[in-house]
Each structure stands twice: as C-alpha cells, then as structure tokens.
C-alpha cells in the first residue's frame, strides 16, 4: 500500500484532524492501473465502470489518460461528461433503463446502449433511433468472489433474436457483451464466455448481420488477502481465447474494469470503538469499528470480500475476532462465520487501515443510518 496515503494520514493526525472513518485514494495507483490495462490488451478500448468509484478526481484523471466510460444512469453519464469525456466515449451499459432516461442520454449524445431482451430494444428504437446496441449474454460467473447472478443477460441463442429485432427497428446490432463476475480470480473465465460470444457472431452472420464488437466486461480482481494473477496474465489469456474462438477475425473489443482500476488505490482508516466478550469464558473477542456494512463495507455481505487489515500492533500475538460495525443493526457484522485474526493487544482507540478499498465503498455507504455520516474520501 502506498506510502503517499500513509503520509497523508500521518499529516492529518499531526494536525489533529479526526473526522471518523476516511477513504484515501492514491491517483498515482489509478494511473498505473490504467497503463497496465492498456499495455496488457493493446488493441482493446478501456471503458471504466463508473460505479466502482465515481469521484470527479478519478473520472478526470481517466478522461485525461484517454479512457472511455461505462455508465448505468443519466447521472453517471453527466459525471463522465463533466470529467471531460465526449459522448462517443461513453456507453450506457445498464440493461435496465427507463425510456425517458434513454431519451435523455440520446439528447446528451450517447449512441451506444446495452440490451438483453426485446422490450429494451423497443425502448431504444423509439427514443434513440439509429443507435448502436450490444446484447449481453449470461455467464455462470464460476470463480468469481462477487458473482453477478442471472439478473443481467440472456441465453446466447436468444441474443441473436434480440439483435435481429434491433436491426428490424432501425438500430445497429453492434456486438455482444458479458461479465464473468466481479473479483474473478480465474483468468480463463473469459474462454467459455468468448465461445458463447463467437456462437452469437456466427449465427448473426448466417442471418446477414455482421457484428463488430465484443465487450469483455469487468471482473479483473484487486489483491485482498489472497494473491491474484497480474493484469498481463489476464491479457494473455483473453487474447488466446479470442484467437481460439474467432481465428484471424478477431473483433473490436472493449473491457470495463471497475474494481481492477481503483480497488488497490484506496485505503480506509478506521478506529476501534470497542473490544468486548460475550462471556468471561468466551475466547473470541468482538471488535467493533467505526465503519461497517452501512458505512461503505457492503461487499463484506456473506463475507464475500475479505479485506486485508493493518494495525499498529502487527507483529504481536494474534487471535481470531468477530469484526463488526458501529450501527444498531445486527446485520452490521463484517466477519463472524470466519473470524478475523487481529492482535491480542488491540485496544479501544487504535487506528486500523483497511486495504484495497478504492472500489465499491463510498457509493455503498448510507447517507445517515443511525446518524453516521457517509464515508468521507480524499483523492490525492
Ligand atoms: C459493475 C460492472 C462492471 C465492473 O465490474 P468489475 O468487476 O468491478 O470490474 C463492468 N461492466 C458492467 C456492465 C458492470 O455492471
């Protein structure tokens, strides 16, 4: 984790600033991540998934570096535009959109939309005539620590009908998209999805539609407790899979990294509010922090994402703890099924650092549940 963040926090402490939990994001790391993606997949355009961290600082930096943006709402489109992206660098990638939001996006200049069924195609045809659409196909998300279920996408066979419907209604059937599941630790997960994508290309071709683009989605991981393969490893595996399924007719490709772009750039500083036991004999301590599920750590749901935590007492003897947030909701427990090892010497008031928290934290924090303020953030 970056020395710049530690220095920022040290300086804040010396000046006596203490305003509760805070996320600090190092923009140098975001820049390095963008460069790594561009190098690992040189012929692929990067559409940063805005929802992972929509701060103006991150968006402006990425816009300057040449990134495109994947958005899910009119508000996100406006944020990307405000950061300096032109409409041709923005996709409206949510498959679930109100017709009036599609109309507004069209007014703003957006011409690239995701669909996964015919009714969505019809909305776009009505209010965004002539636009490009790509159809999202289902993916089983095996190997992902934060899978995306069956909420988005359709069976590949149906995608062909959806795209044909788009053509009939005057839209441009542009390609296919999928998402192999977030925090995808298996670089080969793209292989099967690309086999399905290639089958859609083939069948569309037989019906006289020549698709141009495969949207490879996100899924690129952040290192939490377990090691993850490098971006280069993912790039190589994806390129091999493209060759295998598309031969020498590799289509235009895009990726939509969210977590992989910003996750490792951020660190949350939190404070120990209480250390207690449920009985004298209990050998598992309960450690309560001033941040929990409602303060930004929503991805600890089902204990899916296990963040690395640093303490000022690392090196002392460790013992497992139940780790919980500060609110009066019993769901606000971070790790209990698999208790988290922390130093035995841990005390009330200790400041802990939660690493890998640059993605999916600020926007998941509640506005004022129990009167706790939303997670503050600094981008340095
Ligand atoms: C959330 C999302 C992403 C980003 O996923 P990561 O796993 O964070 O990289 C990309 N594309 C779409 C359509 C998404 O909804």
PDB file of N, CA and C in Angstrom, residues 74 92 97-115 118-133 169-171:
ATOM      1  N   UNK A  74     -28.339   8.228 -16.036  1.00  0.00           N
ATOM      2  CA  UNK A  74     -28.118   9.560 -16.592  1.00  0.00           C
ATOM      3  C   UNK A  74     -27.122  10.329 -15.723  1.00  0.00           C
ATOM      4  N   UNK A  92     -23.922   3.419 -22.381  1.00  0.00           N
ATOM      5  CA  UNK A  92     -24.989   3.293 -21.370  1.00  0.00           C
ATOM      6  C   UNK A  92     -25.175   1.788 -21.201  1.00  0.00           C
ATOM      7  N   UNK A  97     -33.184   0.166 -18.159  1.00  0.00           N
ATOM      8  CA  UNK A  97     -33.230   1.626 -18.251  1.00  0.00           C
ATOM      9  C   UNK A  97     -34.661   2.106 -18.463  1.00  0.00           C
ATOM     10  N   UNK A  98     -35.001   3.230 -17.840  1.00  0.00           N
ATOM     11  CA  UNK A  98     -36.298   3.843 -18.140  1.00  0.00           C
ATOM     12  C   UNK A  98     -36.217   4.472 -19.527  1.00  0.00           C
ATOM     13  N   UNK A  99     -37.351   4.450 -20.241  1.00  0.00           N
ATOM     14  CA  UNK A  99     -37.341   5.017 -21.589  1.00  0.00           C
ATOM     15  C   UNK A  99     -36.967   6.496 -21.560  1.00  0.00           C
ATOM     16  N   UNK A 100     -37.454   7.227 -20.539  1.00  0.00           N
ATOM     17  CA  UNK A 100     -37.130   8.660 -20.508  1.00  0.00           C
ATOM     18  C   UNK A 100     -35.648   8.900 -20.210  1.00  0.00           C
ATOM     19  N   UNK A 101     -34.992   7.960 -19.519  1.00  0.00           N
ATOM     20  CA  UNK A 101     -33.547   8.096 -19.294  1.00  0.00           C
ATOM     21  C   UNK A 101     -32.767   7.810 -20.582  1.00  0.00           C
ATOM     22  N   UNK A 102     -33.265   6.856 -21.360  1.00  0.00           N
ATOM     23  CA  UNK A 102     -32.625   6.589 -22.667  1.00  0.00           C
ATOM     24  C   UNK A 102     -32.747   7.838 -23.544  1.00  0.00           C
ATOM     25  N   UNK A 103     -33.941   8.457 -23.520  1.00  0.00           N
ATOM     26  CA  UNK A 103     -34.158   9.665 -24.323  1.00  0.00           C
ATOM     27  C   UNK A 103     -33.199  10.774 -23.890  1.00  0.00           C
ATOM     28  N   UNK A 104     -33.032  10.935 -22.596  1.00  0.00           N
ATOM     29  CA  UNK A 104     -32.136  11.963 -22.056  1.00  0.00           C
ATOM     30  C   UNK A 104     -30.676  11.667 -22.468  1.00  0.00           C
ATOM     31  N   UNK A 105     -30.293  10.391 -22.382  1.00  0.00           N
ATOM     32  CA  UNK A 105     -28.935  10.005 -22.779  1.00  0.00           C
ATOM     33  C   UNK A 105     -28.717  10.322 -24.259  1.00  0.00           C
ATOM     34  N   UNK A 106     -29.729  10.046 -25.070  1.00  0.00           N
ATOM     35  CA  UNK A 106     -29.636  10.314 -26.507  1.00  0.00           C
ATOM     36  C   UNK A 106     -29.443  11.808 -26.753  1.00  0.00           C
ATOM     37  N   UNK A 107     -30.224  12.629 -26.014  1.00  0.00           N
ATOM     38  CA  UNK A 107     -30.069  14.093 -26.101  1.00  0.00           C
ATOM     39  C   UNK A 107     -28.649  14.525 -25.758  1.00  0.00           C
ATOM     40  N   UNK A 108     -28.057  13.809 -24.782  1.00  0.00           N
ATOM     41  CA  UNK A 108     -26.694  14.146 -24.350  1.00  0.00           C
ATOM     42  C   UNK A 108     -25.638  13.633 -25.327  1.00  0.00           C
ATOM     43  N   UNK A 109     -26.078  12.895 -26.352  1.00  0.00           N
ATOM     44  CA  UNK A 109     -25.155  12.464 -27.397  1.00  0.00           C
ATOM     45  C   UNK A 109     -24.753  11.001 -27.332  1.00  0.00           C
ATOM     46  N   UNK A 110     -25.314  10.257 -26.382  1.00  0.00           N
ATOM     47  CA  UNK A 110     -24.931   8.847 -26.225  1.00  0.00           C
ATOM     48  C   UNK A 110     -25.574   8.015 -27.341  1.00  0.00           C
ATOM     49  N   UNK A 111     -24.738   7.141 -27.966  1.00  0.00           N
ATOM     50  CA  UNK A 111     -25.216   6.342 -29.102  1.00  0.00           C
ATOM     51  C   UNK A 111     -24.896   4.855 -28.937  1.00  0.00           C
ATOM     52  N   UNK A 112     -24.499   4.454 -27.735  1.00  0.00           N
ATOM     53  CA  UNK A 112     -24.117   3.054 -27.515  1.00  0.00           C
ATOM     54  C   UNK A 112     -24.830   2.531 -26.262  1.00  0.00           C
ATOM     55  N   UNK A 113     -25.683   1.510 -26.461  1.00  0.00           N
ATOM     56  CA  UNK A 113     -26.550   1.039 -25.386  1.00  0.00           C
ATOM     57  C   UNK A 113     -26.485  -0.483 -25.236  1.00  0.00           C
ATOM     58  N   UNK A 114     -26.651  -0.953 -23.989  1.00  0.00           N
ATOM     59  CA  UNK A 114     -26.716  -2.392 -23.734  1.00  0.00           C
ATOM     60  C   UNK A 114     -28.178  -2.837 -23.691  1.00  0.00           C
ATOM     61  N   UNK A 115     -28.423  -4.056 -24.175  1.00  0.00           N
ATOM     62  CA  UNK A 115     -29.765  -4.650 -24.092  1.00  0.00           C
ATOM     63  C   UNK A 115     -29.608  -6.128 -23.738  1.00  0.00           C
ATOM     64  N   UNK A 118     -36.006  -8.069 -25.938  1.00  0.00           N
ATOM     65  CA  UNK A 118     -36.657  -7.273 -26.984  1.00  0.00           C
ATOM     66  C   UNK A 118     -37.345  -6.013 -26.462  1.00  0.00           C
ATOM     67  N   UNK A 119     -38.041  -6.061 -25.315  1.00  0.00           N
ATOM     68  CA  UNK A 119     -38.685  -4.818 -24.847  1.00  0.00           C
ATOM     69  C   UNK A 119     -37.695  -3.667 -24.654  1.00  0.00           C
ATOM     70  N   UNK A 120     -36.467  -3.975 -24.229  1.00  0.00           N
ATOM     71  CA  UNK A 120     -35.462  -2.924 -24.041  1.00  0.00           C
ATOM     72  C   UNK A 120     -35.030  -2.368 -25.410  1.00  0.00           C
ATOM     73  N   UNK A 121     -34.926  -3.266 -26.401  1.00  0.00           N
ATOM     74  CA  UNK A 121     -34.602  -2.835 -27.773  1.00  0.00           C
ATOM     75  C   UNK A 121     -35.668  -1.858 -28.272  1.00  0.00           C
ATOM     76  N   UNK A 122     -36.924  -2.164 -27.964  1.00  0.00           N
ATOM     77  CA  UNK A 122     -38.026  -1.323 -28.451  1.00  0.00           C
ATOM     78  C   UNK A 122     -37.971   0.080 -27.847  1.00  0.00           C
ATOM     79  N   UNK A 123     -37.628   0.153 -26.550  1.00  0.00           N
ATOM     80  CA  UNK A 123     -37.487   1.474 -25.925  1.00  0.00           C
ATOM     81  C   UNK A 123     -36.422   2.287 -26.665  1.00  0.00           C
ATOM     82  N   UNK A 124     -35.285   1.640 -26.917  1.00  0.00           N
ATOM     83  CA  UNK A 124     -34.163   2.357 -27.548  1.00  0.00           C
ATOM     84  C   UNK A 124     -34.545   2.784 -28.964  1.00  0.00           C
ATOM     85  N   UNK A 125     -35.218   1.892 -29.691  1.00  0.00           N
ATOM     86  CA  UNK A 125     -35.619   2.222 -31.064  1.00  0.00           C
ATOM     87  C   UNK A 125     -36.551   3.440 -31.080  1.00  0.00           C
ATOM     88  N   UNK A 126     -37.398   3.542 -30.061  1.00  0.00           N
ATOM     89  CA  UNK A 126     -38.351   4.668 -30.013  1.00  0.00           C
ATOM     90  C   UNK A 126     -37.669   6.006 -29.736  1.00  0.00           C
ATOM     91  N   UNK A 127     -36.730   6.022 -28.793  1.00  0.00           N
ATOM     92  CA  UNK A 127     -36.209   7.331 -28.347  1.00  0.00           C
ATOM     93  C   UNK A 127     -34.727   7.573 -28.650  1.00  0.00           C
ATOM     94  N   UNK A 128     -34.048   6.558 -29.171  1.00  0.00           N
ATOM     95  CA  UNK A 128     -32.636   6.742 -29.532  1.00  0.00           C
ATOM     96  C   UNK A 128     -32.382   6.125 -30.901  1.00  0.00           C
ATOM     97  N   UNK A 129     -33.122   6.602 -31.926  1.00  0.00           N
ATOM     98  CA  UNK A 129     -33.102   5.946 -33.238  1.00  0.00           C
ATOM     99  C   UNK A 129     -31.693   5.876 -33.835  1.00  0.00           C
ATOM    100  N   UNK A 130     -31.426   4.755 -34.490  1.00  0.00           N
ATOM    101  CA  UNK A 130     -30.155   4.597 -35.198  1.00  0.00           C
ATOM    102  C   UNK A 130     -28.976   4.248 -34.306  1.00  0.00           C
ATOM    103  N   UNK A 131     -29.195   4.148 -32.997  1.00  0.00           N
ATOM    104  CA  UNK A 131     -28.075   3.894 -32.086  1.00  0.00           C
ATOM    105  C   UNK A 131     -27.508   2.485 -32.248  1.00  0.00           C
ATOM    106  N   UNK A 132     -26.307   2.323 -31.706  1.00  0.00           N
ATOM    107  CA  UNK A 132     -25.687   1.001 -31.669  1.00  0.00           C
ATOM    108  C   UNK A 132     -26.144   0.277 -30.411  1.00  0.00           C
ATOM    109  N   UNK A 133     -26.457  -0.994 -30.537  1.00  0.00           N
ATOM    110  CA  UNK A 133     -26.772  -1.780 -29.343  1.00  0.00           C
ATOM    111  C   UNK A 133     -25.915  -3.043 -29.300  1.00  0.00           C
ATOM    112  N   UNK A 169     -35.746  -2.744 -36.277  1.00  0.00           N
ATOM    113  CA  UNK A 169     -36.288  -1.476 -35.783  1.00  0.00           C
ATOM    114  C   UNK A 169     -35.360  -0.297 -36.084  1.00  0.00           C
ATOM    115  N   UNK A 170     -34.382  -0.527 -36.945  1.00  0.00           N
ATOM    116  CA  UNK A 170     -33.544   0.596 -37.398  1.00  0.00           C
ATOM    117  C   UNK A 170     -32.327   0.872 -36.534  1.00  0.00           C
ATOM    118  N   UNK A 171     -32.041  -0.015 -35.579  1.00  0.00           N
ATOM    119  CA  UNK A 171     -30.835   0.157 -34.754  1.00  0.00           C
ATOM    120  C   UNK A 171     -29.677  -0.599 -35.394  1.00  0.00           C
TER     121      UNK A 171
END
